[in-house]
């Protein structure tokens, strides 16, 4: 509808599905984002990487409308997420799926019922069709046989895969994955990476993947943002980001302990702390 | 002086948030009523949690009341009034109050812990992201369940205390009060008004305990310490609220 075509990361026509503009957000006085601009192009997989505690999960929650920015805004398909009443926000959320970092499965429901939950809540589908849909989603993550287990009987990696099946149950337009590969063995990791890619392409989704697994996530994504210290420090297609000249981004991507990003929380020197200097 | 001011300020702030929460909860009640299966399950859960302890306490409190009452009444040669003494103490006062205190300790703390853990493990956020309102799906059914279960539990407590295992057992079977007198006194002495006041008390206590429990769980810090603090405050705050409200309600009912 909007005739203005914004410059896209992938030179792809049409405005991005999710646009972040001048985002400022903090918990209390602790500033997490300070003027961040991002585009999440339709039909693409965009990766968000960055050191632990920089606010990757926070960003996904901002997109989901669970937190409100102090300045700037986020639009989903041209609609400002944070200028909605509850009904409007819920309408938007039905078009999003989110995989939480720890799964967030409902502990009083079985694996099957967890995946069926959004279908039962938001569709009038007959029971037989719900059953088929749920089993297909579980099949895709390799857990069809685990349908009768309860969340407490699953390993961390299995729980995350069930959560993935649940996030895709309503076939949303946008899927946000918070650390989908953490705790997966090499086999399921490979399967999940391919799954994220195939689901994205087959259903024409837009995906946002938050991950620390630099090599793996780079290999499946179309565009990459590296954030640190409240700012985007590198962005581009995976090949461009691999060549980045930013010191901070280089240190993160190469996993070097020394550099502009401090591994240690600020403190007095170790020798002083251990009382060695005084002797 | 400053410390008292800070505590008072804290208390008022919490009370304000809790009141706001109660309004949201009440607004979510109609949507919770659209899911009768969920509500019935919660009533079953809170009822089942507290049933045994309430049955046993009812029986023992009834027996103690009968023993003490018999000793006092026998000084006046009025032991035939034992039935009405036990019945009125239980129906008007001990039934609702003791049941509510036990209910807070058993079901209230469990509710707060359950909801607090759901908060800590992102289950509530997860529901929100699936466009399901946790107020309507989690909080309101539990609140309603407490409200509905309390009068039922208080009635069970009263029946236990007055009847076969409690007052009747000690008074009639053990101490030899005439069974005809025991029941006919109760029949004549207990008025509809007493039962209605008892019911009002249980409903108010039930609503208060479940409100406090659901609020504490819903707003607990998402850590194990936060959950444990939510359960403790639920029991402490509910107990104080029950005793204070009992005084207010009784005074109000006397004046009528
Ligand atoms: N509810 C909250 N209240 C206050 N501070 C918070 C809250 N949630 C997160 N934080 C803080 O915000 C910062 C960013 O948190 P966030 O969870 O977004 O990080 P992250 O990038 O996802 O880290 P990780 O890779 O370890 O998951 C952290 O320093 C954290 O301490
Ligand atoms: Mg995170």
Coordinates of C-alpha atoms and ligand atoms in Angstrom, one line a residue:
Chain A
X1 CA 0.0 0.0 0.0
X2 CA 2.8 2.3 0.8
X3 CA 4.3 3.5 -2.5
X4 CA 7.6 4.4 -0.8
X5 CA 10.1 1.6 -1.2
X6 CA 12.7 1.7 1.6
X7 CA 16.2 0.6 0.9
X8 CA 16.4 -3.1 1.8
X9 CA 19.3 -5.1 3.1
X10 CA 18.8 -7.6 0.3
X11 CA 17.9 -5.1 -2.4
X12 CA 14.6 -6.8 -2.4
X13 CA 11.5 -4.8 -3.3
X14 CA 8.8 -4.0 -0.8
X15 CA 9.2 -2.8 2.8
X16 CA 10.6 -5.1 5.4
X17 CA 8.0 -7.1 7.4
X18 CA 9.5 -5.8 10.7
X19 CA 11.2 -2.4 10.9
X20 CA 13.0 -1.1 13.9
X21 CA 13.6 2.6 14.0
X22 CA 15.6 4.6 16.5
X23 CA 14.9 2.1 19.2
X24 CA 15.8 3.1 22.7
X25 CA 15.0 0.8 25.6
X26 CA 16.3 0.2 29.1
X27 CA 15.3 -1.7 32.2
X28 CA 15.1 1.0 34.8
X29 CA 18.2 3.1 34.4
X30 CA 20.1 0.3 32.6
X31 CA 20.1 1.2 28.9
X32 CA 19.9 -1.8 26.7
X33 CA 19.3 -0.2 23.2
X34 CA 20.5 3.2 22.3
X35 CA 19.2 4.2 18.8
X36 CA 19.0 0.9 16.9
X37 CA 17.7 0.6 13.3
X38 CA 17.0 -2.8 11.8
X39 CA 15.1 -4.3 9.0
X40 CA 13.8 -7.9 8.8
X41 CA 13.1 -8.5 5.2
X42 CA 10.1 -10.7 4.1
X43 CA 10.9 -14.2 3.2
X44 CA 14.4 -14.0 4.6
X45 CA 16.2 -15.4 7.6
X46 CA 17.9 -12.7 9.6
X47 CA 20.4 -13.6 12.3
X48 CA 21.0 -11.6 15.4
X49 CA 24.2 -12.2 17.2
X50 CA 26.0 -10.6 20.1
X51 CA 27.6 -11.2 23.4
X52 CA 25.5 -12.6 26.3
X53 CA 23.5 -10.0 28.0
X54 CA 23.4 -7.4 25.2
X55 CA 19.6 -7.6 24.8
X56 CA 18.9 -10.1 22.1
X57 CA 16.0 -11.7 24.0
X58 CA 14.9 -8.2 25.0
X59 CA 14.7 -7.3 21.3
X60 CA 12.5 -10.3 20.5
X61 CA 10.2 -9.3 23.4
X62 CA 10.0 -5.8 22.1
X63 CA 9.0 -7.1 18.7
X64 CA 6.4 -9.2 20.4
X65 CA 5.0 -6.2 22.2
X66 CA 5.8 -7.5 25.7
X67 CA 7.9 -4.4 26.5
X68 CA 7.5 -0.8 25.3
X69 CA 10.4 1.2 23.9
X70 CA 11.3 4.5 25.6
X71 CA 11.8 6.1 22.2
X72 CA 11.6 5.0 18.6
X73 CA 9.3 2.3 17.4
X74 CA 8.8 -1.1 15.7
X75 CA 6.4 -1.8 12.9
X76 CA 5.1 -5.2 11.8
X77 CA 3.7 -5.2 8.3
X78 CA 3.5 -1.4 8.5
X79 CA 1.6 -1.4 11.8
X80 CA 3.1 0.2 14.9
X81 CA 3.3 -2.7 17.4
X82 CA 3.3 -0.4 20.5
X83 CA 0.3 1.7 19.4
X84 CA -2.2 -1.1 19.7
X85 CA -4.9 -1.9 22.2
X86 CA -4.9 -5.4 23.6
X87 CA -7.2 -6.8 20.8
X88 CA -4.9 -5.3 18.1
X89 CA -1.8 -6.6 19.8
X90 CA -3.2 -10.1 20.0
X91 CA -4.2 -10.0 16.4
X92 CA -0.6 -9.2 15.5
X93 CA 0.7 -11.9 17.8
X94 CA -1.4 -14.5 16.1
X95 CA 0.8 -13.8 13.1
X96 CA 4.0 -14.3 15.0
X97 CA 5.5 -17.5 16.5
X98 CA 8.2 -17.3 19.1
X99 CA 10.5 -20.0 20.4
X100 CA 11.6 -19.1 23.9
X101 CA 15.2 -19.6 25.1
X102 CA 14.1 -22.2 27.6
X103 CA 11.1 -23.6 25.7
X104 CA 8.4 -22.2 28.0
X105 CA 6.3 -25.3 27.5
X106 CA 3.1 -25.5 29.6
X107 CA 4.1 -27.9 32.3
X108 CA 0.6 -29.3 33.0
X109 CA 0.0 -30.3 29.3
X110 CA 1.6 -33.2 27.4
X111 CA 3.8 -32.7 24.4
X112 CA 0.9 -33.3 22.1
X113 CA -1.4 -30.8 23.9
X114 CA 1.4 -28.2 24.0
X115 CA 1.6 -28.2 20.3
X116 CA -2.2 -28.3 19.9
X117 CA -2.6 -25.4 22.4
X118 CA -2.5 -22.5 19.9
X119 CA -4.6 -24.5 17.4
X120 CA -7.3 -25.1 20.0
X121 CA -7.2 -21.6 21.2
X122 CA -7.4 -19.8 17.9
X123 CA -9.0 -22.2 15.3
X124 CA -12.2 -24.1 15.1
X125 CA -10.6 -27.1 13.4
X126 CA -12.1 -30.5 14.1
X127 CA -10.2 -32.8 16.4
X128 CA -9.0 -35.1 13.7
X129 CA -7.4 -32.3 11.8
X130 CA -5.7 -30.9 14.9
X131 CA -4.3 -34.4 15.5
X132 CA -2.9 -34.6 12.0
X133 CA -1.4 -31.1 12.1
X134 CA 0.2 -31.7 15.5
X135 CA 1.7 -35.1 14.5
X136 CA 3.1 -33.5 11.3
X137 CA 4.8 -30.7 13.3
X138 CA 6.1 -33.2 15.8
X139 CA 7.4 -35.4 13.0
X140 CA 9.3 -32.5 11.6
X141 CA 11.3 -32.1 14.8
X142 CA 11.7 -35.8 15.3
X143 CA 9.5 -36.1 18.3
X144 CA 6.3 -37.8 17.1
X145 CA 7.1 -40.7 19.3
X146 CA 7.3 -38.4 22.4
X147 CA 3.8 -37.0 22.1
X148 CA 2.5 -38.5 25.3
X149 CA 5.4 -37.3 27.5
X150 CA 5.2 -34.4 29.8
X151 CA 7.6 -31.4 29.7
X152 CA 9.4 -32.6 32.9
X153 CA 10.2 -35.9 31.1
X154 CA 12.0 -34.1 28.3
X155 CA 15.7 -33.1 28.0
X156 CA 16.5 -29.4 27.4
X157 CA 17.1 -30.0 23.7
X158 CA 13.9 -32.0 23.3
X159 CA 11.9 -29.3 25.0
X160 CA 13.3 -26.7 22.7
X161 CA 12.3 -28.8 19.7
X162 CA 8.7 -29.2 21.0
X163 CA 8.6 -25.5 21.5
X164 CA 9.7 -25.1 17.9
X165 CA 6.9 -27.3 16.7
X166 CA 4.5 -25.2 18.8
X167 CA 5.8 -21.9 17.4
X168 CA 5.1 -23.2 13.9
X169 CA 1.7 -24.7 14.7
X170 CA -0.3 -21.7 13.5
X171 CA 1.9 -21.3 10.5
X172 CA 2.7 -17.6 11.4
X173 CA 4.2 -15.1 9.0
X174 CA 7.1 -14.3 11.4
X175 CA 8.9 -16.8 13.5
X176 CA 11.4 -15.7 16.1
X177 CA 13.9 -18.3 17.4
X178 CA 15.7 -17.5 20.6
X179 CA 18.8 -19.8 20.7
X180 CA 17.2 -22.7 18.9
X181 CA 20.4 -24.7 18.6
X182 CA 21.6 -24.5 22.2
X183 CA 21.8 -27.9 23.8
X184 CA 21.4 -29.9 20.6
X185 CA 23.7 -32.7 19.6
X186 CA 25.4 -32.4 16.2
X187 CA 22.7 -34.5 14.5
X188 CA 19.7 -32.6 15.8
X189 CA 21.6 -29.4 15.2
X190 CA 22.0 -30.2 11.6
X191 CA 18.3 -31.3 11.3
X192 CA 17.1 -28.1 13.0
X193 CA 19.2 -25.8 10.9
X194 CA 17.8 -27.4 7.7
X195 CA 14.3 -27.3 9.3
X196 CA 14.6 -23.5 9.9
X197 CA 15.7 -23.0 6.4
X198 CA 13.2 -25.3 4.7
X199 CA 10.2 -24.1 6.7
X200 CA 11.2 -20.5 5.9
X201 CA 11.4 -21.2 2.2
X202 CA 8.5 -23.6 1.8
X203 CA 6.0 -21.5 3.8
X204 CA 7.4 -18.2 2.7
X205 CA 8.0 -17.1 6.3
X206 CA 10.2 -14.4 7.7
X207 CA 12.5 -15.7 10.3
X208 CA 14.6 -14.1 13.0
X209 CA 17.3 -16.3 14.6
X210 CA 19.1 -15.4 17.7
X211 CA 22.2 -17.5 18.3
X212 CA 25.7 -17.7 19.6
X213 CA 26.7 -20.4 17.2
X214 CA 28.5 -18.0 14.8
X215 CA 29.5 -20.5 12.0
X216 CA 26.2 -22.4 12.0
X217 CA 23.9 -19.5 12.0
X218 CA 25.9 -17.6 9.4
X219 CA 25.6 -20.7 7.1
X220 CA 21.8 -20.6 7.1
X221 CA 21.0 -16.9 7.3
X222 CA 20.5 -14.3 4.5
X223 CA 21.4 -11.3 6.6
X224 CA 23.2 -10.8 9.9
X225 CA 23.2 -8.1 12.6
X226 CA 25.8 -8.1 15.3
X227 CA 24.8 -6.0 18.3
X228 CA 26.8 -5.0 21.3
X229 CA 26.7 -2.2 23.9
X230 CA 23.3 -1.0 22.8
X231 CA 24.2 -0.5 19.1
X232 CA 24.5 -2.5 15.9
X233 CA 28.2 -3.0 15.4
X234 CA 28.1 -4.9 12.2
X235 CA 25.5 -5.9 9.6
X236 CA 25.3 -7.3 6.1
X237 CA 25.1 -10.6 4.3
X238 CA 27.1 -13.3 6.0
X239 CA 30.1 -12.9 3.6
X240 CA 30.2 -9.2 4.2
X241 CA 30.0 -9.6 8.0
X242 CA 32.8 -12.2 7.9
X243 CA 35.0 -9.5 6.3
X244 CA 34.0 -6.8 8.7
X245 CA 36.7 -4.4 9.9
X246 CA 34.9 -3.4 13.1
X247 CA 37.2 -4.4 16.0
X248 CA 34.4 -5.3 18.4
X249 CA 32.6 -7.4 15.8
X250 CA 35.8 -9.2 14.8
X251 CA 36.6 -10.0 18.4
X252 CA 33.1 -11.5 18.9
X253 CA 33.1 -13.5 15.6
X254 CA 36.6 -14.9 16.2
X255 CA 35.9 -15.6 19.8
X256 CA 39.0 -13.8 21.1
X257 CA 39.1 -13.1 24.9
X258 CA 41.1 -9.8 24.5
X259 CA 39.8 -6.8 22.7
X260 CA 37.4 -3.9 23.0
X261 CA 34.6 -6.1 24.4
X262 CA 35.5 -7.0 28.0
X263 CA 34.9 -10.6 29.0
X264 CA 35.3 -9.5 32.7
X265 CA 32.9 -7.4 34.5
X266 CA 34.7 -4.2 35.7
X267 CA 36.8 -4.9 38.8
X268 CA 40.0 -4.1 40.6
X269 CA 43.0 -6.1 39.5
X270 CA 43.1 -9.8 40.4
X271 CA 46.4 -9.5 42.2
X272 CA 44.9 -6.7 44.4
X273 CA 41.8 -8.7 45.0
X274 CA 43.8 -11.8 46.1
X275 CA 45.9 -9.6 48.4
X276 CA 49.2 -10.4 46.6
X277 CA 50.2 -6.8 46.1
X278 CA 50.4 -6.1 49.9
X279 CA 52.9 -8.9 50.6
Chain B
X1 CA 10.1 7.2 61.8
X2 CA 11.5 7.1 58.3
X3 CA 11.4 3.3 58.4
X4 CA 7.8 3.3 59.3
X5 CA 7.1 5.7 56.5
X6 CA 8.9 3.5 54.0
X7 CA 7.0 0.4 55.2
X8 CA 3.7 2.3 55.0
X9 CA 4.6 3.6 51.5
X10 CA 5.5 0.1 50.4
X11 CA 2.3 -1.3 51.8
X12 CA 0.1 1.3 50.0
X13 CA 2.0 0.8 46.7
X14 CA 1.4 -2.9 46.9
X15 CA -2.2 -2.4 47.9
X16 CA -2.7 -0.1 44.9
X17 CA -1.2 -2.6 42.5
X18 CA -3.2 -5.4 44.0
X19 CA -6.4 -3.4 43.6
X20 CA -5.6 -2.7 40.0
X21 CA -4.9 -6.4 39.5
X22 CA -8.2 -7.3 41.1
X23 CA -10.0 -5.1 38.6
X24 CA -8.2 -6.8 35.7
X25 CA -9.0 -10.1 37.2
X26 CA -12.7 -9.3 37.4
X27 CA -12.7 -8.1 33.8
X28 CA -11.2 -11.5 32.8
X29 CA -13.8 -13.4 34.8
X30 CA -16.4 -13.6 31.9
X31 CA -13.7 -14.9 29.6
X32 CA -12.8 -17.5 32.2
X33 CA -16.4 -18.6 32.5
X34 CA -16.3 -19.4 28.8
X35 CA -13.9 -22.3 29.7
X36 CA -16.0 -24.3 32.2
X37 CA -13.7 -27.3 31.9
X38 CA -10.7 -25.3 33.1
X39 CA -12.7 -23.8 36.0
X40 CA -14.1 -27.2 37.1
X41 CA -10.6 -28.6 37.1
X42 CA -9.3 -25.8 39.3
X43 CA -12.2 -26.2 41.7
X44 CA -11.3 -29.9 41.9
X45 CA -7.7 -29.1 42.5
X46 CA -8.1 -26.6 45.3
X47 CA -10.8 -28.6 46.9
X48 CA -8.8 -31.8 46.8
X49 CA -5.7 -30.1 48.2
X50 CA -7.5 -28.9 51.3
X51 CA -10.2 -31.5 51.8
X52 CA -8.4 -33.9 54.1
X53 CA -6.9 -31.4 56.5
X54 CA -10.3 -29.6 56.7
X55 CA -12.1 -32.8 57.5
X56 CA -9.7 -33.8 60.2
X57 CA -9.5 -30.3 61.8
X58 CA -13.3 -30.0 61.7
X59 CA -13.6 -33.3 63.7
X60 CA -11.0 -32.4 66.3
X61 CA -12.3 -28.8 66.8
X62 CA -15.8 -30.1 67.2
X63 CA -14.6 -32.6 69.9
X64 CA -12.7 -30.0 71.8
X65 CA -15.6 -27.6 71.7
X66 CA -17.9 -30.3 73.1
X67 CA -15.6 -31.2 75.9
X68 CA -15.0 -27.6 77.0
X69 CA -18.7 -26.7 76.5
X70 CA -19.9 -29.7 78.5
X71 CA -17.7 -28.7 81.5
X72 CA -19.0 -25.2 81.5
X73 CA -22.6 -26.1 80.9
X74 CA -22.7 -28.8 83.5
X75 CA -22.0 -26.1 86.2
X76 CA -25.4 -24.7 85.3
X77 CA -27.1 -28.0 84.7
X78 CA -27.6 -27.1 81.1
X79 CA -25.8 -29.8 79.3
X80 CA -28.8 -30.4 77.0
X81 CA -27.8 -27.1 75.3
X82 CA -24.5 -28.5 74.2
X83 CA -25.8 -29.0 70.7
X84 CA -26.6 -25.4 70.1
X85 CA -23.4 -24.1 71.7
X86 CA -21.3 -26.2 69.4
X87 CA -23.4 -25.5 66.4
X88 CA -23.5 -21.7 66.8
X89 CA -19.8 -21.4 67.5
X90 CA -18.9 -23.5 64.5
X91 CA -21.4 -22.0 62.0
X92 CA -21.0 -18.4 62.9
X93 CA -17.3 -18.2 63.7
X94 CA -15.0 -21.2 63.6
X95 CA -16.2 -22.8 60.4
X96 CA -15.4 -19.9 58.1
X97 CA -12.4 -18.6 59.9
X98 CA -10.5 -21.9 60.6
X99 CA -11.4 -23.2 57.1
X100 CA -10.1 -20.0 55.5
X101 CA -6.8 -20.2 57.5
X102 CA -6.3 -23.8 56.5
X103 CA -7.3 -23.0 53.0
X104 CA -4.7 -20.2 52.8
X105 CA -2.0 -22.5 54.2
X106 CA -2.7 -25.4 51.9
X107 CA -4.4 -24.2 48.7
X108 CA -3.3 -20.5 48.7
X109 CA 0.4 -21.2 49.1
X110 CA 0.2 -23.9 46.4
X111 CA -1.6 -21.5 44.0
X112 CA 1.0 -18.8 44.5
X113 CA 3.8 -21.2 44.0
X114 CA 2.3 -22.7 40.8
X115 CA 1.7 -19.3 39.2
X116 CA 5.0 -18.0 40.4
X117 CA 6.8 -20.9 38.7
X118 CA 4.8 -20.4 35.6
X119 CA 6.1 -16.8 35.6
X120 CA 9.7 -17.9 36.3
X121 CA 9.7 -20.4 33.5
X122 CA 8.3 -18.0 30.9
X123 CA 5.0 -19.9 30.6
X124 CA 3.0 -16.8 31.1
X125 CA 5.1 -14.8 28.6
X126 CA 4.8 -17.8 26.2
X127 CA 1.0 -17.6 26.5
X128 CA 1.0 -13.9 25.9
X129 CA 3.1 -14.4 22.7
X130 CA 0.6 -17.0 21.6
X131 CA -2.1 -14.3 21.9
X132 CA -3.7 -16.1 24.9
X133 CA -4.3 -13.8 27.9
X134 CA -2.8 -15.5 31.0
X135 CA -5.2 -13.5 33.1
X136 CA -8.1 -15.2 31.6
X137 CA -6.5 -18.6 31.1
X138 CA -4.5 -18.9 34.3
X139 CA -5.3 -16.3 36.9
X140 CA -9.1 -15.9 36.7
X141 CA -10.1 -19.6 36.8
X142 CA -7.9 -20.1 39.9
X143 CA -9.4 -17.0 41.5
X144 CA -12.9 -18.1 40.8
X145 CA -12.2 -21.7 42.0
X146 CA -11.1 -20.4 45.4
X147 CA -14.2 -18.2 45.7
X148 CA -16.4 -21.2 44.9
X149 CA -14.6 -23.9 46.8
X150 CA -14.3 -22.0 50.2
X151 CA -18.1 -22.1 51.1
X152 CA -18.2 -25.8 50.2
X153 CA -15.1 -26.5 52.3
X154 CA -16.5 -24.4 55.2
X155 CA -19.7 -26.4 55.1
X156 CA -17.8 -29.7 55.2
X157 CA -15.8 -28.4 58.1
X158 CA -19.0 -27.4 60.0
X159 CA -20.7 -30.7 59.3
X160 CA -17.7 -32.6 60.6
X161 CA -17.4 -30.4 63.7
X162 CA -21.1 -30.6 64.7
X163 CA -21.9 -34.1 63.5
X164 CA -20.9 -37.7 64.0
X165 CA -17.1 -37.4 64.3
X166 CA -17.0 -34.2 66.3
X167 CA -19.3 -32.6 68.8
X168 CA -21.9 -35.4 68.5
X169 CA -19.3 -38.1 69.2
X170 CA -17.9 -36.5 72.3
X171 CA -21.2 -35.0 73.6
X172 CA -23.6 -37.8 73.0
X173 CA -21.7 -41.0 72.6
X174 CA -18.9 -40.3 75.1
X175 CA -20.4 -37.8 77.7
X176 CA -24.0 -39.1 77.4
X177 CA -25.9 -36.0 76.4
X178 CA -29.4 -37.0 75.2
X179 CA -29.2 -37.3 71.4
X180 CA -32.7 -36.0 70.9
X181 CA -31.9 -32.9 72.9
X182 CA -28.6 -32.4 71.0
X183 CA -30.4 -32.3 67.6
X184 CA -33.6 -30.5 68.6
X185 CA -31.7 -27.7 70.2
X186 CA -29.7 -27.2 67.0
X187 CA -32.8 -27.4 65.0
X188 CA -34.6 -24.7 67.0
X189 CA -31.5 -22.6 67.7
X190 CA -29.8 -22.2 64.4
X191 CA -31.5 -19.6 62.2
X192 CA -31.4 -19.0 58.5
X193 CA -29.7 -15.8 59.4
X194 CA -26.7 -17.6 61.0
X195 CA -26.2 -19.7 58.0
X196 CA -26.4 -16.8 55.6
X197 CA -23.8 -14.9 57.7
X198 CA -21.6 -17.9 57.7
X199 CA -21.9 -18.1 53.9
X200 CA -21.1 -14.4 53.5
X201 CA -18.0 -14.9 55.6
X202 CA -16.8 -17.9 53.6
X203 CA -17.3 -16.1 50.3
X204 CA -15.4 -13.0 51.4
X205 CA -12.6 -15.1 52.9
X206 CA -12.4 -17.3 49.8
X207 CA -12.2 -14.3 47.5
X208 CA -9.6 -12.6 49.6
X209 CA -7.3 -15.6 49.9
X210 CA -7.5 -16.5 46.2
X211 CA -7.0 -12.8 45.3
X212 CA -3.9 -12.6 47.4
X213 CA -2.5 -15.9 46.2
X214 CA -3.0 -15.2 42.5
X215 CA -1.6 -11.7 42.9
X216 CA 1.5 -12.9 44.8
X217 CA 2.2 -15.6 42.2
X218 CA 1.5 -13.5 39.2
X219 CA 3.8 -10.7 40.4
X220 CA 6.5 -12.8 41.9
X221 CA 10.1 -12.2 40.9
X222 CA 11.1 -14.8 38.3
X223 CA 13.5 -16.7 40.5
X224 CA 13.3 -19.5 43.1
X225 CA 13.6 -16.9 45.8
X226 CA 10.8 -14.9 44.3
X227 CA 8.5 -18.0 44.3
X228 CA 9.3 -18.8 47.9
X229 CA 8.7 -15.2 48.9
X230 CA 5.3 -15.3 47.1
X231 CA 4.2 -18.4 49.0
X232 CA 5.2 -17.1 52.4
X233 CA 3.6 -13.7 51.9
X234 CA 0.4 -15.4 50.6
X235 CA 0.1 -17.3 53.9
X236 CA 1.0 -14.4 56.1
X237 CA -1.1 -11.7 54.4
X238 CA -4.1 -14.0 53.9
X239 CA -4.1 -15.0 57.6
X240 CA -3.9 -11.4 58.7
X241 CA -6.6 -10.4 56.2
X242 CA -8.9 -13.2 57.3
X243 CA -8.7 -12.3 61.0
X244 CA -9.1 -8.5 60.3
X245 CA -12.1 -9.1 58.0
X246 CA -13.7 -11.5 60.4
X247 CA -13.7 -8.8 63.0
X248 CA -15.1 -6.2 60.6
X249 CA -17.8 -8.6 59.3
X250 CA -18.8 -9.8 62.7
X251 CA -19.1 -6.2 64.1
X252 CA -21.1 -5.3 61.1
X253 CA -23.4 -8.3 61.4
X254 CA -24.0 -7.6 65.1
X255 CA -25.1 -4.1 64.4
X256 CA -27.9 -5.4 62.2
Ligands
LIG1 N1 13.1 -8.3 33.3 C1 14.3 -7.7 33.4 N2 14.5 -6.7 34.3 C2 15.7 -6.1 34.4 N3 16.8 -6.4 33.7 C3 16.6 -7.3 32.8 C4 15.4 -8.1 32.6 N4 15.6 -8.9 31.6 C5 16.9 -8.8 31.2 N5 17.5 -7.8 31.9 C6 18.9 -7.4 31.7 O1 19.0 -6.9 30.3 C7 20.2 -7.3 29.7 C8 19.8 -8.0 28.4 O2 19.1 -9.2 28.7 P1 18.7 -10.2 27.5 O3 18.1 -11.4 28.1 O4 18.0 -9.5 26.5 O5 20.2 -10.6 27.0 P2 20.6 -11.7 25.8 O6 21.3 -10.9 24.8 O7 19.4 -12.4 25.4 O8 21.6 -12.6 26.6 P3 21.8 -14.2 26.4 O9 22.6 -14.4 25.1 O10 22.6 -14.5 27.6 O11 20.5 -14.8 26.4 C9 20.9 -8.2 30.7 O12 22.0 -7.5 31.2 C10 19.9 -8.5 31.8 O13 20.5 -8.5 33.0
LIG2 MG1 18.7 -14.3 25.6

